[in-house]
mmCIF file of C-alpha atoms in Angstrom:
data_model
loop_
_atom_site.group_PDB
_atom_site.id
_atom_site.type_symbol
_atom_site.label_atom_id
_atom_site.label_comp_id
_atom_site.label_asym_id
_atom_site.label_seq_id
_atom_site.Cartn_x
_atom_site.Cartn_y
_atom_site.Cartn_z
ATOM 1 C CA MET A 1 0.000 0.000 0.000
ATOM 2 C CA ARG A 2 2.781 2.398 0.982
ATOM 3 C CA ARG A 3 4.734 1.492 -2.180
ATOM 4 C CA SER A 4 1.664 2.174 -4.312
ATOM 5 C CA SER A 5 1.171 5.597 -2.699
ATOM 6 C CA THR A 6 4.806 6.511 -3.272
ATOM 7 C CA LEU A 7 4.526 5.478 -6.918
ATOM 8 C CA LEU A 8 1.417 7.654 -7.424
ATOM 9 C CA ARG A 9 3.166 10.690 -5.897
ATOM 10 C CA ARG A 10 6.172 10.058 -8.127
ATOM 11 C CA GLU A 11 3.949 9.895 -11.218
ATOM 12 C CA ALA A 12 2.165 13.111 -10.206
ATOM 13 C CA LEU A 13 5.500 14.850 -9.650
ATOM 14 C CA ASP A 14 6.736 13.686 -13.062
ATOM 15 C CA GLY A 15 3.536 14.937 -14.654
ATOM 16 C CA PHE A 16 3.848 18.401 -13.118
ATOM 17 C CA LEU A 17 7.521 18.470 -14.108
ATOM 18 C CA PHE A 18 6.694 17.750 -17.764
ATOM 19 C CA ILE A 19 3.947 20.387 -17.991
ATOM 20 C CA SER A 20 5.895 22.983 -16.001
ATOM 21 C CA PRO A 21 7.255 24.744 -19.156
ATOM 22 C CA TRP A 22 3.678 25.319 -20.337
ATOM 23 C CA ILE A 23 2.556 26.456 -16.868
ATOM 24 C CA ILE A 24 5.463 28.928 -16.613
ATOM 25 C CA GLY A 25 4.824 30.220 -20.143
ATOM 26 C CA PHE A 26 1.092 30.566 -19.477
ATOM 27 C CA LEU A 27 1.656 32.480 -16.236
ATOM 28 C CA LEU A 28 4.336 34.771 -17.681
ATOM 29 C CA PHE A 29 3.032 35.418 -21.192
ATOM 30 C CA THR A 30 -0.760 34.974 -20.937
ATOM 31 C CA LEU A 31 -2.281 35.148 -17.449
ATOM 32 C CA GLY A 32 0.194 37.764 -16.168
ATOM 33 C CA PRO A 33 -0.359 40.220 -19.071
ATOM 34 C CA MET A 34 -4.118 39.639 -18.878
ATOM 35 C CA ALA A 35 -4.182 40.481 -15.176
ATOM 36 C CA TYR A 36 -2.079 43.601 -15.757
ATOM 37 C CA SER A 37 -4.279 44.719 -18.671
ATOM 38 C CA LEU A 38 -7.326 44.397 -16.386
ATOM 39 C CA TYR A 39 -5.590 46.669 -13.868
ATOM 40 C CA ALA A 40 -4.514 49.074 -16.644
ATOM 41 C CA SER A 41 -8.104 49.315 -17.890
ATOM 42 C CA PHE A 42 -8.892 51.219 -14.693
ATOM 43 C CA CYS A 43 -5.937 53.579 -15.206
ATOM 44 C CA ASP A 44 -4.932 56.559 -17.291
ATOM 45 C CA TRP A 45 -1.727 55.258 -18.901
ATOM 46 C CA ASP A 46 0.211 56.604 -21.882
ATOM 47 C CA MET A 47 3.091 54.080 -21.613
ATOM 48 C CA LEU A 48 5.521 56.970 -21.000
ATOM 49 C CA HIS A 49 4.455 57.619 -17.404
ATOM 50 C CA PRO A 50 3.334 55.270 -14.614
ATOM 51 C CA PRO A 51 -0.358 54.256 -14.722
ATOM 52 C CA ARG A 52 -2.666 56.540 -12.728
ATOM 53 C CA TRP A 53 -5.765 54.942 -11.175
ATOM 54 C CA VAL A 54 -8.989 56.532 -12.530
ATOM 55 C CA GLY A 55 -11.517 53.857 -11.585
ATOM 56 C CA LEU A 56 -14.357 53.364 -14.076
ATOM 57 C CA THR A 57 -13.582 56.522 -16.069
ATOM 58 C CA ASN A 58 -12.423 54.622 -19.183
ATOM 59 C CA TYR A 59 -15.538 52.440 -19.230
ATOM 60 C CA ARG A 60 -17.836 55.406 -18.504
ATOM 61 C CA GLN A 61 -16.288 57.402 -21.351
ATOM 62 C CA MET A 62 -16.575 54.415 -23.672
ATOM 63 C CA PHE A 63 -20.320 54.003 -23.205
ATOM 64 C CA THR A 64 -21.319 57.670 -22.871
ATOM 65 C CA ASP A 65 -18.858 59.895 -24.726
ATOM 66 C CA ASP A 66 -17.161 57.966 -27.530
ATOM 67 C CA PHE A 67 -19.080 57.681 -30.790
ATOM 68 C CA ARG A 68 -16.203 55.785 -32.408
ATOM 69 C CA PHE A 69 -16.627 52.973 -29.860
ATOM 70 C CA ALA A 70 -20.263 52.531 -30.943
ATOM 71 C CA LYS A 71 -19.287 52.956 -34.605
ATOM 72 C CA SER A 72 -16.493 50.368 -34.467
ATOM 73 C CA LEU A 73 -18.729 47.909 -32.615
ATOM 74 C CA GLY A 74 -21.468 48.428 -35.201
ATOM 75 C CA VAL A 75 -19.059 47.864 -38.104
ATOM 76 C CA THR A 76 -17.765 44.680 -36.480
ATOM 77 C CA LEU A 77 -21.267 43.341 -35.767
ATOM 78 C CA LYS A 78 -22.350 44.101 -39.348
ATOM 79 C CA TYR A 79 -19.298 42.306 -40.730
ATOM 80 C CA SER A 80 -19.784 39.307 -38.411
ATOM 81 C CA ALA A 81 -23.493 39.018 -39.288
ATOM 82 C CA MET A 82 -22.594 38.745 -42.980
ATOM 83 C CA ALA A 83 -19.240 36.956 -42.945
ATOM 84 C CA LEU A 84 -19.967 34.235 -40.372
ATOM 85 C CA PRO A 85 -22.991 32.514 -42.021
ATOM 86 C CA LEU A 86 -21.550 33.064 -45.504
ATOM 87 C CA GLY A 87 -18.235 31.530 -44.438
ATOM 88 C CA VAL A 88 -19.906 28.507 -42.815
ATOM 89 C CA VAL A 89 -22.084 27.792 -45.871
ATOM 90 C CA THR A 90 -19.228 28.320 -48.352
ATOM 91 C CA SER A 91 -16.771 26.130 -46.437
ATOM 92 C CA LEU A 92 -19.345 23.368 -46.032
ATOM 93 C CA GLY A 93 -20.349 23.581 -49.703
ATOM 94 C CA ILE A 94 -16.752 23.267 -50.889
ATOM 95 C CA ALA A 95 -16.154 20.374 -48.479
ATOM 96 C CA ILE A 96 -19.211 18.522 -49.821
ATOM 97 C CA LEU A 97 -17.986 18.994 -53.412
ATOM 98 C CA LEU A 98 -14.496 17.790 -52.494
ATOM 99 C CA ASN A 99 -15.917 14.788 -50.664
ATOM 100 C CA GLN A 100 -17.090 13.262 -53.947
ATOM 101 C CA LYS A 101 -15.229 10.444 -55.706
ATOM 102 C CA VAL A 102 -13.708 12.243 -58.704
ATOM 103 C CA LYS A 103 -10.280 12.265 -60.312
ATOM 104 C CA GLY A 104 -7.658 14.718 -59.061
ATOM 105 C CA LEU A 105 -9.381 15.192 -55.707
ATOM 106 C CA THR A 106 -6.119 15.646 -53.777
ATOM 107 C CA PHE A 107 -5.030 18.373 -56.187
ATOM 108 C CA PHE A 108 -8.292 20.288 -55.829
ATOM 109 C CA ARG A 109 -8.194 19.991 -52.018
ATOM 110 C CA ALA A 110 -4.697 21.476 -51.994
ATOM 111 C CA ILE A 111 -5.718 24.279 -54.375
ATOM 112 C CA TYR A 112 -8.650 25.296 -52.174
ATOM 113 C CA TYR A 113 -6.577 25.135 -48.984
ATOM 114 C CA ILE A 114 -3.510 27.084 -50.176
ATOM 115 C CA PRO A 115 -5.186 30.551 -49.919
ATOM 116 C CA ALA A 116 -5.869 29.913 -46.224
ATOM 117 C CA ILE A 117 -2.163 29.716 -45.405
ATOM 118 C CA LEU A 118 -0.990 32.759 -47.369
ATOM 119 C CA PRO A 119 0.200 35.815 -45.361
ATOM 120 C CA GLY A 120 -2.628 38.187 -44.469
ATOM 121 C CA VAL A 121 -0.781 41.307 -45.647
ATOM 122 C CA ALA A 122 -0.097 39.838 -49.102
ATOM 123 C CA VAL A 123 -3.730 38.739 -49.430
ATOM 124 C CA ALA A 124 -4.972 42.209 -48.421
ATOM 125 C CA MET A 125 -2.723 43.887 -51.007
ATOM 126 C CA LEU A 126 -3.981 41.479 -53.690
ATOM 127 C CA TRP A 127 -7.645 42.183 -52.907
ATOM 128 C CA LYS A 128 -6.993 45.912 -52.726
ATOM 129 C CA TRP A 129 -5.918 45.680 -56.373
ATOM 130 C CA ILE A 130 -8.792 43.343 -57.322
ATOM 131 C CA PHE A 131 -11.330 45.814 -55.870
ATOM 132 C CA ASN A 132 -9.675 48.901 -57.365
ATOM 133 C CA PRO A 133 -12.568 50.943 -58.827
ATOM 134 C CA GLU A 134 -10.540 52.029 -61.858
ATOM 135 C CA SER A 135 -8.278 49.109 -62.757
ATOM 136 C CA GLY A 136 -9.519 46.223 -60.593
ATOM 137 C CA VAL A 137 -10.500 42.900 -62.126
ATOM 138 C CA ILE A 138 -13.996 42.834 -60.625
ATOM 139 C CA ASN A 139 -15.080 46.222 -61.992
ATOM 140 C CA LEU A 140 -13.553 45.385 -65.373
ATOM 141 C CA LEU A 141 -15.651 42.201 -65.517
ATOM 142 C CA LEU A 142 -18.757 44.076 -64.365
ATOM 143 C CA GLY A 143 -18.079 46.673 -67.074
ATOM 144 C CA ARG A 144 -18.080 43.916 -69.714
ATOM 145 C CA LEU A 145 -21.597 43.077 -68.526
ATOM 146 C CA GLY A 146 -22.673 46.689 -68.761
ATOM 147 C CA ILE A 147 -22.683 47.223 -64.989
ATOM 148 C CA ASN A 148 -20.975 50.178 -63.360
ATOM 149 C CA GLY A 149 -19.045 48.687 -60.456
ATOM 150 C CA PRO A 150 -19.121 50.414 -57.079
ATOM 151 C CA GLY A 151 -16.166 52.135 -55.460
ATOM 152 C CA TRP A 152 -15.711 49.181 -53.073
ATOM 153 C CA PHE A 153 -13.144 50.296 -50.474
ATOM 154 C CA THR A 154 -13.690 53.976 -51.391
ATOM 155 C CA ASP A 155 -17.473 53.735 -50.950
ATOM 156 C CA PRO A 156 -18.820 53.623 -47.340
ATOM 157 C CA ALA A 157 -21.784 51.509 -48.470
ATOM 158 C CA TRP A 158 -19.616 48.860 -50.148
ATOM 159 C CA ALA A 159 -16.495 48.739 -47.974
ATOM 160 C CA VAL A 160 -17.765 46.119 -45.506
ATOM 161 C CA PRO A 161 -19.401 43.909 -48.201
ATOM 162 C CA ALA A 162 -16.061 43.985 -50.052
ATOM 163 C CA LEU A 163 -14.285 42.781 -46.917
ATOM 164 C CA VAL A 164 -16.930 40.059 -46.473
ATOM 165 C CA ILE A 165 -16.291 38.832 -50.031
ATOM 166 C CA MET A 166 -12.586 38.995 -49.305
ATOM 167 C CA SER A 167 -13.052 36.828 -46.176
ATOM 168 C CA LEU A 168 -14.177 33.928 -48.400
ATOM 169 C CA TRP A 169 -10.574 33.712 -49.545
ATOM 170 C CA GLY A 170 -9.848 31.822 -46.300
ATOM 171 C CA ALA A 171 -12.758 29.374 -46.618
ATOM 172 C CA GLY A 172 -10.256 26.572 -47.201
ATOM 173 C CA ALA A 173 -9.367 26.455 -43.497
ATOM 174 C CA GLY A 174 -12.965 25.636 -42.525
ATOM 175 C CA MET A 175 -13.284 23.361 -45.541
ATOM 176 C CA ILE A 176 -10.539 21.065 -44.253
ATOM 177 C CA ILE A 177 -12.319 20.663 -40.905
ATOM 178 C CA TYR A 178 -15.699 20.020 -42.571
ATOM 179 C CA LEU A 179 -14.061 17.500 -44.888
ATOM 180 C CA ALA A 180 -12.717 15.571 -41.888
ATOM 181 C CA GLY A 181 -16.213 15.622 -40.364
ATOM 182 C CA LEU A 182 -17.857 14.416 -43.584
ATOM 183 C CA GLN A 183 -15.429 11.530 -43.942
ATOM 184 C CA SER A 184 -16.166 10.380 -40.380
ATOM 185 C CA VAL A 185 -19.862 9.806 -41.130
ATOM 186 C CA PRO A 186 -20.433 6.001 -41.215
ATOM 187 C CA THR A 187 -21.445 4.776 -44.685
ATOM 188 C CA GLN A 188 -23.874 2.306 -43.065
ATOM 189 C CA LEU A 189 -26.125 5.223 -42.154
ATOM 190 C CA TYR A 190 -26.385 6.287 -45.809
ATOM 191 C CA GLU A 191 -27.054 2.691 -46.865
ATOM 192 C CA ALA A 192 -29.808 2.360 -44.262
ATOM 193 C CA ALA A 193 -31.331 5.657 -45.435
ATOM 194 C CA GLU A 194 -31.303 4.468 -49.065
ATOM 195 C CA ILE A 195 -33.072 1.259 -48.063
ATOM 196 C CA ASP A 196 -35.749 3.443 -46.436
ATOM 197 C CA GLY A 197 -36.115 5.333 -49.718
ATOM 198 C CA ALA A 198 -34.354 8.545 -48.742
ATOM 199 C CA GLY A 199 -33.185 10.798 -51.556
ATOM 200 C CA ALA A 200 -30.059 12.954 -51.676
ATOM 201 C CA TRP A 201 -31.619 15.893 -49.811
ATOM 202 C CA MET A 202 -33.170 13.678 -47.109
ATOM 203 C CA LYS A 203 -29.834 11.901 -46.552
ATOM 204 C CA PHE A 204 -28.088 15.261 -46.228
ATOM 205 C CA ARG A 205 -30.694 16.676 -43.828
ATOM 206 C CA SER A 206 -31.247 13.548 -41.696
ATOM 207 C CA VAL A 207 -27.812 11.922 -41.749
ATOM 208 C CA THR A 208 -25.069 14.308 -42.814
ATOM 209 C CA LEU A 209 -26.086 17.449 -40.913
ATOM 210 C CA PRO A 210 -26.704 15.719 -37.538
ATOM 211 C CA MET A 211 -23.478 13.727 -37.807
ATOM 212 C CA ILE A 212 -21.321 16.761 -38.616
ATOM 213 C CA SER A 213 -23.150 19.090 -36.193
ATOM 214 C CA PRO A 214 -20.174 19.022 -33.732
ATOM 215 C CA THR A 215 -17.951 20.174 -36.619
ATOM 216 C CA ILE A 216 -20.389 22.970 -37.493
ATOM 217 C CA PHE A 217 -20.512 23.936 -33.815
ATOM 218 C CA PHE A 218 -16.706 24.176 -33.660
ATOM 219 C CA ASN A 219 -16.488 26.263 -36.831
ATOM 220 C CA VAL A 220 -19.245 28.618 -35.639
ATOM 221 C CA VAL A 221 -17.434 29.256 -32.347
ATOM 222 C CA MET A 222 -14.115 29.817 -34.120
ATOM 223 C CA GLY A 223 -15.872 31.998 -36.698
ATOM 224 C CA ILE A 224 -17.344 34.234 -33.976
ATOM 225 C CA ILE A 225 -13.946 34.658 -32.355
ATOM 226 C CA GLY A 226 -12.252 35.360 -35.697
ATOM 227 C CA SER A 227 -14.877 37.747 -37.085
ATOM 228 C CA PHE A 228 -14.703 39.953 -33.985
ATOM 229 C CA GLN A 229 -10.920 40.231 -34.316
ATOM 230 C CA VAL A 230 -10.614 41.424 -37.929
ATOM 231 C CA PHE A 231 -7.613 43.708 -38.158
ATOM 232 C CA THR A 232 -4.996 42.987 -40.837
ATOM 233 C CA SER A 233 -7.193 43.438 -43.906
ATOM 234 C CA ALA A 234 -8.766 46.714 -42.688
ATOM 235 C CA PHE A 235 -5.411 48.041 -41.493
ATOM 236 C CA VAL A 236 -3.543 47.282 -44.732
ATOM 237 C CA ILE A 237 -6.281 48.400 -47.133
ATOM 238 C CA THR A 238 -7.139 51.668 -45.360
ATOM 239 C CA GLY A 239 -3.677 52.444 -44.017
ATOM 240 C CA GLY A 240 -4.968 52.049 -40.466
ATOM 241 C CA ALA A 241 -7.514 54.877 -40.835
ATOM 242 C CA GLY A 242 -10.731 52.826 -40.980
ATOM 243 C CA SER A 243 -11.864 54.974 -43.915
ATOM 244 C CA PRO A 244 -13.984 56.042 -45.713
ATOM 245 C CA ALA A 245 -16.226 57.732 -43.111
ATOM 246 C CA TYR A 246 -15.282 55.148 -40.448
ATOM 247 C CA SER A 247 -16.973 52.449 -42.569
ATOM 248 C CA THR A 248 -14.072 50.021 -41.977
ATOM 249 C CA LEU A 249 -13.277 51.085 -38.423
ATOM 250 C CA PHE A 250 -13.352 47.605 -36.936
ATOM 251 C CA TYR A 251 -13.259 47.203 -33.176
ATOM 252 C CA VAL A 252 -9.699 45.841 -33.022
ATOM 253 C CA LEU A 253 -8.492 48.522 -35.444
ATOM 254 C CA TYR A 254 -9.959 51.200 -33.158
ATOM 255 C CA LEU A 255 -8.310 49.495 -30.190
ATOM 256 C CA TYR A 256 -4.983 49.650 -32.035
ATOM 257 C CA GLN A 257 -5.478 53.337 -32.832
ATOM 258 C CA LYS A 258 -6.167 54.139 -29.190
ATOM 259 C CA ALA A 259 -3.142 52.176 -27.982
ATOM 260 C CA PHE A 260 -0.479 53.104 -30.530
ATOM 261 C CA ASN A 261 -1.695 56.252 -32.297
ATOM 262 C CA TYR A 262 -3.090 58.124 -29.286
ATOM 263 C CA PHE A 263 -1.062 56.312 -26.581
ATOM 264 C CA ALA A 264 -4.211 55.806 -24.509
ATOM 265 C CA MET A 265 -3.160 52.344 -23.379
ATOM 266 C CA GLY A 266 -5.478 52.289 -20.356
ATOM 267 C CA TYR A 267 -8.462 53.041 -22.579
ATOM 268 C CA ALA A 268 -7.292 50.418 -25.097
ATOM 269 C CA CYS A 269 -7.114 47.818 -22.304
ATOM 270 C CA ALA A 270 -10.708 48.688 -21.351
ATOM 271 C CA LEU A 271 -11.719 48.202 -25.000
ATOM 272 C CA ALA A 272 -9.968 44.827 -25.023
ATOM 273 C CA TRP A 273 -11.836 43.626 -21.929
ATOM 274 C CA VAL A 274 -15.187 44.721 -23.346
ATOM 275 C CA LEU A 275 -14.375 42.788 -26.527
ATOM 276 C CA PHE A 276 -13.439 39.772 -24.425
ATOM 277 C CA LEU A 277 -16.778 39.910 -22.599
ATOM 278 C CA ILE A 278 -18.716 40.257 -25.878
ATOM 279 C CA ILE A 279 -16.994 37.235 -27.425
ATOM 280 C CA LEU A 280 -17.375 35.256 -24.189
ATOM 281 C CA THR A 281 -21.107 36.035 -24.045
ATOM 282 C CA LEU A 282 -21.708 35.054 -27.678
ATOM 283 C CA THR A 283 -19.667 31.868 -27.220
ATOM 284 C CA LEU A 284 -21.660 30.909 -24.116
ATOM 285 C CA ILE A 285 -24.905 31.487 -26.068
ATOM 286 C CA VAL A 286 -23.680 29.132 -28.798
ATOM 287 C CA PHE A 287 -22.702 26.557 -26.157
ATOM 288 C CA TRP A 288 -26.139 26.891 -24.538
ATOM 289 C CA SER A 289 -27.919 26.504 -27.886
ATOM 290 C CA GLY A 290 -25.724 23.521 -28.779
ATOM 291 C CA LYS A 291 -27.802 21.138 -26.663
ATOM 292 C CA HIS A 292 -30.699 21.726 -29.089
ATOM 293 C CA TRP A 293 -28.901 21.124 -32.375
ATOM 294 C CA VAL A 294 -25.529 19.439 -31.789
ATOM 295 C CA TYR A 295 -25.569 15.638 -31.856
ATOM 296 C CA TYR A 296 -22.897 13.784 -29.897
ATOM 297 C CA GLU A 297 -22.899 10.060 -30.587
ATOM 298 C CA ALA A 298 -21.019 9.296 -27.356
ATOM 299 C CA GLU A 299 -23.708 11.037 -25.258
ATOM 300 C CA ARG A 300 -26.462 9.087 -27.049
ATOM 301 C CA LYS A 301 -24.679 5.808 -26.298
ATOM 302 C CA GLY A 302 -24.265 6.811 -22.658
#
């Protein structure tokens, strides 16, 4: 008995020893900065002088006397409402097409995935040229059809839709995850559905969707987190200004401006914590709703 207890303590000590690099890194580079940013959010801090405690002043100013806070939050919500469902449907559609038994499937999978791993700055510069109102490819094609293309990034009404279209460039990342989910669906379920007379749509609705619902759930959560943190594309295309008329002033871009253009680091920390709470709330809502539409085979067996 005593030997067994000693062995268990030795195993526990070895376990803590192996994970200690991660624990140290997490405390120093994640939890520590987060705790300090929470403290800084209650301070007036320009990074050149020591933080000065101001209580809830930053948060009060944010909600009562900062129209750009409301504007940036509105732009981000508008983008998320369009980009998230469009991205989920596009990624799933591509995955379904690439899950068919056709020649050259590996090549096509690689082609669709490559854009997702390209550097964000290079992609933004490419799309800035594609959407150029004068010489861009899209307006040239629209002109061939007799349609006057919009100003895209120079038009406040079209700037966010252009960025939503641009976000589809990275659909390959979600496609890979959906493809893994589709290939994990047991073929016996499709065979049983065919015996019952189910057509293609019924098999998709009654077999495919429930079986890949955990994959959809994961991509929705990751999509919410990603869509609320759009920065690189708006920063590169507008030069960090969020123009025209604040139409591309995304929340994280405004946070960056406050921190590094105006040196209001305390206010920027407050913005970061509000963003964290928004994402946390939306994620918890998705988790709560998951019990109504996400199917876990292991839970059913239990």
